[in-house]
Each structure stands twice: as structure tokens, then as C-alpha cells.
PDB file of C-alpha atoms in Angstrom:
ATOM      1  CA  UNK A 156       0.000   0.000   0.000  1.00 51.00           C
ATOM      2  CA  UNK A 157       1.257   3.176  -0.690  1.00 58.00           C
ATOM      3  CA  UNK A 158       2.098   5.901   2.341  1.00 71.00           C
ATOM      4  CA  UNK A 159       1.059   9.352   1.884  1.00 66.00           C
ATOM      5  CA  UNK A 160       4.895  10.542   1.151  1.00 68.00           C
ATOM      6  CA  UNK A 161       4.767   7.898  -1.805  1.00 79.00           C
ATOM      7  CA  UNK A 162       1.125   9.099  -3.302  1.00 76.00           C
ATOM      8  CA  UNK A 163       2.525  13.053  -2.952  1.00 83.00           C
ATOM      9  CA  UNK A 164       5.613  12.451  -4.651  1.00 85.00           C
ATOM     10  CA  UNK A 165       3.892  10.400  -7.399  1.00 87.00           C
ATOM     11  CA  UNK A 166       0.881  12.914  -8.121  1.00 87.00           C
ATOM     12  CA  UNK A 167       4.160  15.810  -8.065  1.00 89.00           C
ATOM     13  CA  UNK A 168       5.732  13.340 -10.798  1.00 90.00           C
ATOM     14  CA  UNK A 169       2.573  12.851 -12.293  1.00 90.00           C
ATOM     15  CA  UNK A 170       2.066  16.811 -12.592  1.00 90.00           C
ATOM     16  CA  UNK A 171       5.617  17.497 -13.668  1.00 91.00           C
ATOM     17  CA  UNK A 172       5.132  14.727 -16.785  1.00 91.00           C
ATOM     18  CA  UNK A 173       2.160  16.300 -18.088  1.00 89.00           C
ATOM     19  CA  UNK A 174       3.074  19.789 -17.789  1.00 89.00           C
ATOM     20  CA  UNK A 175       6.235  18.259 -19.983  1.00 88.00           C
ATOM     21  CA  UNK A 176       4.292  16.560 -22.542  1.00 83.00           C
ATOM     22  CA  UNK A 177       1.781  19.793 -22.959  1.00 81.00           C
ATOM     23  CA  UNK A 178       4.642  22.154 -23.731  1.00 79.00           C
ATOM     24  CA  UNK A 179       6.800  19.981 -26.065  1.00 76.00           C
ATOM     25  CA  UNK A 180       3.053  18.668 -27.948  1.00 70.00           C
ATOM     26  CA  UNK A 181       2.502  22.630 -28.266  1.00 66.00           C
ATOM     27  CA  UNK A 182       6.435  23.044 -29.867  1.00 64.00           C
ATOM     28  CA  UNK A 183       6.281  20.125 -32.048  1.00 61.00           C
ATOM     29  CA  UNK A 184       2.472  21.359 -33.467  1.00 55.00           C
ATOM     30  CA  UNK A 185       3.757  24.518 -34.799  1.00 60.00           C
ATOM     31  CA  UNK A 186       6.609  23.081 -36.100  1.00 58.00           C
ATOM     32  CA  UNK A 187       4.885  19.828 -38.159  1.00 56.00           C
ATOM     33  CA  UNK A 188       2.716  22.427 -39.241  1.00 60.00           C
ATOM     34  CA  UNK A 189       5.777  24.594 -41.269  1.00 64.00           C
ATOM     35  CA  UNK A 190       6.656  23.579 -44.608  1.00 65.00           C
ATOM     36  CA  UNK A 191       9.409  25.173 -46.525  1.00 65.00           C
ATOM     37  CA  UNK A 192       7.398  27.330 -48.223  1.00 66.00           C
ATOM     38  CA  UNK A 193       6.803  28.821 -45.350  1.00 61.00           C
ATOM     39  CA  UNK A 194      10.084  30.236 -44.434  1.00 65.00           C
ATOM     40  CA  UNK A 195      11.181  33.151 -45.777  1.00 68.00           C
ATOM     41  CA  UNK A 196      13.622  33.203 -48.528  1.00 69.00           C
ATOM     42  CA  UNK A 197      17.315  34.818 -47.590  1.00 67.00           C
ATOM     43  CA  UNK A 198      18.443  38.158 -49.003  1.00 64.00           C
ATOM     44  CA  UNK A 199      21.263  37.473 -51.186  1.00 69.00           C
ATOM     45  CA  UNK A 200      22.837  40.485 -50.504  1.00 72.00           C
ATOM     46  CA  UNK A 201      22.908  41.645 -46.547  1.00 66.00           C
ATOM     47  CA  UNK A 202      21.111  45.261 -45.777  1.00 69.00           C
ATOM     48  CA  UNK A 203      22.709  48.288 -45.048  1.00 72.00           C
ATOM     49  CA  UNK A 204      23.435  49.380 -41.619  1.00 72.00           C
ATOM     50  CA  UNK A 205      20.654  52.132 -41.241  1.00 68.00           C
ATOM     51  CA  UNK A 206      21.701  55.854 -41.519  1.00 74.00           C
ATOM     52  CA  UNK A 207      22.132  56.916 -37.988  1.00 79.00           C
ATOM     53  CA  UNK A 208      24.614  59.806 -37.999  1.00 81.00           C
ATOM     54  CA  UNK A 209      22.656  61.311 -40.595  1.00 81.00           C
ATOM     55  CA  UNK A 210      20.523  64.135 -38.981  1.00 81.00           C
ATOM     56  CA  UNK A 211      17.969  66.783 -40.797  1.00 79.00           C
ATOM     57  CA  UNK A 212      19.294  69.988 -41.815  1.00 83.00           C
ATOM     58  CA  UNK A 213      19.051  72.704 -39.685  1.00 84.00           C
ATOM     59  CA  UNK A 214      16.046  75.184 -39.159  1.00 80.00           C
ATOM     60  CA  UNK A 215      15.762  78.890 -40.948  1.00 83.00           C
ATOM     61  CA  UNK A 216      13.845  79.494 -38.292  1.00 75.00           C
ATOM     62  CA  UNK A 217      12.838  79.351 -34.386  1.00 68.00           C
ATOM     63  CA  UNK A 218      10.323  77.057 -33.972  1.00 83.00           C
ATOM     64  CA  UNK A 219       8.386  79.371 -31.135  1.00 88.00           C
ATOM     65  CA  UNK A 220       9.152  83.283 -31.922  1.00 86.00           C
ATOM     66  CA  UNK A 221      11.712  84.785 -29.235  1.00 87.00           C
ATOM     67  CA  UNK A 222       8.850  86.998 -27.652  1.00 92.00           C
ATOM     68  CA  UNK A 223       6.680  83.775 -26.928  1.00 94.00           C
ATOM     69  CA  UNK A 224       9.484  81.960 -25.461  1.00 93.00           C
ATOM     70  CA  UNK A 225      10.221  84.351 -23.248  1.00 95.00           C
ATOM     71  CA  UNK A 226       6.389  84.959 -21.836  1.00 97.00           C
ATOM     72  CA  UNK A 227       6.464  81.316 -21.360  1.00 97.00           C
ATOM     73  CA  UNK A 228       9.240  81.183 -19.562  1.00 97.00           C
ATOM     74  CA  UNK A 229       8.539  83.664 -17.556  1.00 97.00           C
ATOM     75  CA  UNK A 230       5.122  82.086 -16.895  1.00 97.00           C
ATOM     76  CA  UNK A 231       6.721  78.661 -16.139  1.00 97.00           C
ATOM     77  CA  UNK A 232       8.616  80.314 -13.608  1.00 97.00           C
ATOM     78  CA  UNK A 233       6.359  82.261 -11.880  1.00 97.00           C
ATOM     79  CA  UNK A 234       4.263  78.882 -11.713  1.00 97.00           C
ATOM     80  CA  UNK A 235       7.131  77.552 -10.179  1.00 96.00           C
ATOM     81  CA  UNK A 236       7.559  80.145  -7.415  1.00 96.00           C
ATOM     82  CA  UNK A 237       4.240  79.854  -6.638  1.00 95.00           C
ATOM     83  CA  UNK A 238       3.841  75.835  -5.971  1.00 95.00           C
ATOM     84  CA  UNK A 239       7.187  76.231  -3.760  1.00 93.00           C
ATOM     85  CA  UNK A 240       5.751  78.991  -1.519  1.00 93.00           C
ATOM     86  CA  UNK A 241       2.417  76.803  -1.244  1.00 92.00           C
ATOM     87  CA  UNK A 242       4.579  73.722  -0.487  1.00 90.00           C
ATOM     88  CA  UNK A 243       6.401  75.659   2.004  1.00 89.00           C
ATOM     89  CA  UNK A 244       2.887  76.887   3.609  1.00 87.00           C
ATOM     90  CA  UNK A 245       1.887  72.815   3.655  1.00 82.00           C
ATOM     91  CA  UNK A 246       4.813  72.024   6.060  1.00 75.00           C
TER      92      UNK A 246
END
């Protein structure tokens, strides 16, 4: 008769088969299913490396006008003064 150590081990050896046998069935399904048609055909010539040093030409032109950067930035910072007053009020 078998003890309760033997019937854990074999259900755990049990479990460990079958999770085996599910995940090589689902390999060898995809791969029965591939013919060589299927593949794709080689390049005979390897790609070129893509252009990565190669940047856009420069701008004419700001892309905001001076006088708009500078009312943003100005509102930016007086955003920024006021959140660290009110976050040195919250202390």
C-alpha cells in the first residue's frame, strides 16, 4: 500500500510529466505544421546598416518666436515660485 509521502511524490511526478508533454506537444504542433514554403527566402545580398549619424538639416527658423518663449518662460517660472511657496505653507 502506498504511504502518503509515496502518493505526494507520485501525483508531483505525475504533474511534472504532463506539464512536460503539454509544452513539447505545443512546440512540435507549430513546427509539423511549417513547410518550406513557409520560411522566408534569404536576401542574397545583406542590408545596409541604417543611416544613424545622418541628422535633418538645420532650421531657418525658431520654432516658437523669441517673444513667446520668453512669456512662457517667464510664466513657467512664476508657476514655479508659486507651488514652492504653497509647499512651504503645507509644512
Amino acid at each position: 500500500m502506498l504511504t502518503l509521502w509515496d502518493l505526494q511524490k507520485t501525483r508531483l511526478a505525475c504533474c511534472a510529466l504532463l506539464m512536460v508533454v503539454f509544452a513539447l506537444g505545443g512546440c512540435s504542433s507549430q513546427l509539423a505544421d511549417m513547410t518550406a514554403a513557409d520560411t522566408a527566402a534569404h536576401p542574397k545580398e545583406p542590408g545596409a546598416y541604417l543611416p544613424v549619424h545622418d541628422l535633418p538639416p538645420d532650421r531657418d527658423q525658431a520654432i516658437i518666436p523669441l517673444d513667446q518663449r520668453v512669456k512662457i518662460e517667464a510664466e513657467l517660472a512664476a508657476a514655479r515660485d508659486r507651488q514652492a511657496v504653497a509647499a512651504k505653507d503645507a509644512k
